[in-house]
């Protein structure tokens, strides 16, 4: 499956953005999806994930501010980000796999281009 992340941009602290991850292929509903981010000089980290049943999970710094959701009819996963902080600045990526363990381990063979999110103070 090919994934395309979009929706990033420049926003002031406290603002909101909604990222989209559009997937090609007919197996989307069978895939667990993760949103990840990588800030300059830092390792890539898992921000939020959603399983095939629609249950979300978040890293602590995102919980309460970010919401992940999926629309299987549109082959798209969203990441609604509210109350953004300068430390949320990063390139955001999405990725998918039939195994939830791959989502957690980030053990993917490839990554897409991602979408830049910049939060100004």
Short mmCIF file of C-alpha atoms in Angstrom, two decimals:
data_model
loop_
_atom_site.label_atom_id
_atom_site.label_comp_id
_atom_site.label_asym_id
_atom_site.label_seq_id
_atom_site.Cartn_x
_atom_site.Cartn_y
_atom_site.Cartn_z
CA UNK A 1 0.00 0.00 0.00
CA UNK A 2 1.18 3.51 -0.77
CA UNK A 3 0.56 6.28 1.73
CA UNK A 4 0.56 10.05 1.28
CA UNK A 5 0.64 12.38 4.25
CA UNK A 6 -0.61 15.94 3.86
CA UNK A 7 -2.03 18.86 5.79
CA UNK A 8 1.03 20.24 7.49
CA UNK A 9 1.88 23.90 7.70
CA UNK A 10 2.93 26.81 9.87
CA UNK A 11 0.75 27.59 12.85
CA UNK A 12 1.09 29.64 16.01
CA UNK A 13 1.27 27.98 19.39
CA UNK A 14 -2.20 27.07 20.57
CA UNK A 15 -3.44 26.58 17.03
CA UNK A 16 -4.71 23.49 15.24
CA UNK A 17 -3.95 21.43 12.18
CA UNK A 18 -5.51 18.34 10.69
CA UNK A 19 -3.21 15.92 8.93
CA UNK A 20 -4.46 13.38 6.42
CA UNK A 21 -2.95 10.07 5.38
CA UNK A 22 -4.41 8.79 2.13
CA UNK A 23 -3.78 5.20 1.14
CA UNK A 24 -4.07 3.34 -2.09
CA UNK A 25 -5.11 -0.29 -2.33
CA UNK A 26 -8.04 -2.38 -1.28
CA UNK A 27 -6.71 -3.74 2.01
CA UNK A 28 -6.80 -0.48 3.98
CA UNK A 29 -9.39 -1.67 6.48
CA UNK A 30 -7.11 -4.55 7.46
CA UNK A 31 -4.20 -2.28 8.31
CA UNK A 32 -3.14 -0.74 11.57
CA UNK A 33 -2.02 2.85 11.01
CA UNK A 34 0.51 4.96 12.85
CA UNK A 35 1.34 8.65 12.79
CA UNK A 36 4.97 9.38 13.52
CA UNK A 37 7.12 12.48 13.70
CA UNK A 38 10.76 13.34 13.52
CA UNK A 39 12.15 16.62 14.73
CA UNK A 40 15.59 17.85 13.62
CA UNK A 41 18.32 16.00 15.45
CA UNK A 42 15.89 13.64 17.13
CA UNK A 43 14.75 10.09 16.52
CA UNK A 44 11.48 9.34 14.86
CA UNK A 45 8.73 8.62 17.35
CA UNK A 46 5.25 7.20 17.31
CA UNK A 47 2.68 9.89 18.05
CA UNK A 48 -0.61 8.04 17.65
CA UNK A 49 -1.90 4.79 16.25
CA UNK A 50 -5.26 3.37 15.34
CA UNK A 51 -6.05 -0.30 14.95
CA UNK A 52 -8.29 -2.03 12.46
CA UNK A 53 -11.20 -1.73 14.89
CA UNK A 54 -10.77 2.02 15.22
CA UNK A 55 -9.31 2.03 18.73
CA UNK A 56 -6.70 4.76 19.19
CA UNK A 57 -3.55 4.99 21.24
CA UNK A 58 -1.40 8.04 21.92
CA UNK A 59 1.97 8.89 23.32
CA UNK A 60 1.64 10.78 26.57
CA UNK A 61 2.60 14.15 25.10
CA UNK A 62 -0.18 13.87 22.50
CA UNK A 63 -2.97 12.49 24.64
CA UNK A 64 -5.70 15.03 25.20
CA UNK A 65 -4.52 17.27 22.36
CA UNK A 66 -4.40 14.97 19.34
CA UNK A 67 -7.13 12.76 17.92
CA UNK A 68 -6.54 10.00 15.42
CA UNK A 69 -9.42 8.67 13.35
CA UNK A 70 -9.95 6.63 10.23
CA UNK A 71 -12.44 6.57 7.38
CA UNK A 72 -12.16 3.20 5.68
CA UNK A 73 -14.56 4.26 2.93
CA UNK A 74 -12.09 6.98 1.95
CA UNK A 75 -8.93 4.97 2.71
CA UNK A 76 -7.83 7.84 4.90
CA UNK A 77 -6.57 8.33 8.44
CA UNK A 78 -6.63 11.73 10.10
CA UNK A 79 -4.66 13.30 12.90
CA UNK A 80 -6.41 16.28 14.43
CA UNK A 81 -3.88 18.29 16.40
CA UNK A 82 -5.09 20.95 18.81
CA UNK A 83 -3.30 23.17 21.32
CA UNK A 84 -0.11 22.84 19.33
CA UNK A 85 3.18 23.63 21.00
CA UNK A 86 6.56 24.58 19.53
CA UNK A 87 7.87 21.16 20.59
CA UNK A 88 5.36 19.58 18.18
CA UNK A 89 7.41 20.96 15.31
CA UNK A 90 8.55 18.04 13.16
CA UNK A 91 8.02 16.20 9.92
CA UNK A 92 4.99 13.98 10.38
CA UNK A 93 4.74 10.62 8.65
CA UNK A 94 2.12 7.93 8.45
CA UNK A 95 2.69 4.27 7.91
CA UNK A 96 0.66 1.11 7.94
CA UNK A 97 0.98 -2.60 8.55
CA UNK A 98 -1.22 -5.64 9.19
CA UNK A 99 0.72 -6.20 12.42
CA UNK A 100 0.35 -3.85 15.39
CA UNK A 101 3.87 -4.83 16.47
CA UNK A 102 5.31 -3.31 13.34
CA UNK A 103 3.47 -0.08 14.14
CA UNK A 104 5.05 -0.03 17.61
CA UNK A 105 8.53 -1.04 16.48
CA UNK A 106 8.48 1.22 13.40
CA UNK A 107 9.96 -1.70 11.52
CA UNK A 108 8.97 -0.53 8.05
CA UNK A 109 10.83 -1.15 4.82
CA UNK A 110 10.10 2.36 3.57
CA UNK A 111 8.71 5.74 4.55
CA UNK A 112 6.88 8.36 2.55
CA UNK A 113 7.90 12.01 2.32
CA UNK A 114 5.92 13.19 5.31
CA UNK A 115 4.42 16.60 5.92
CA UNK A 116 6.12 19.44 7.77
CA UNK A 117 4.45 20.91 10.85
CA UNK A 118 5.97 24.07 12.26
CA UNK A 119 4.61 25.65 15.42
CA UNK A 120 5.82 29.15 16.20
CA UNK A 121 5.96 30.52 19.73
#
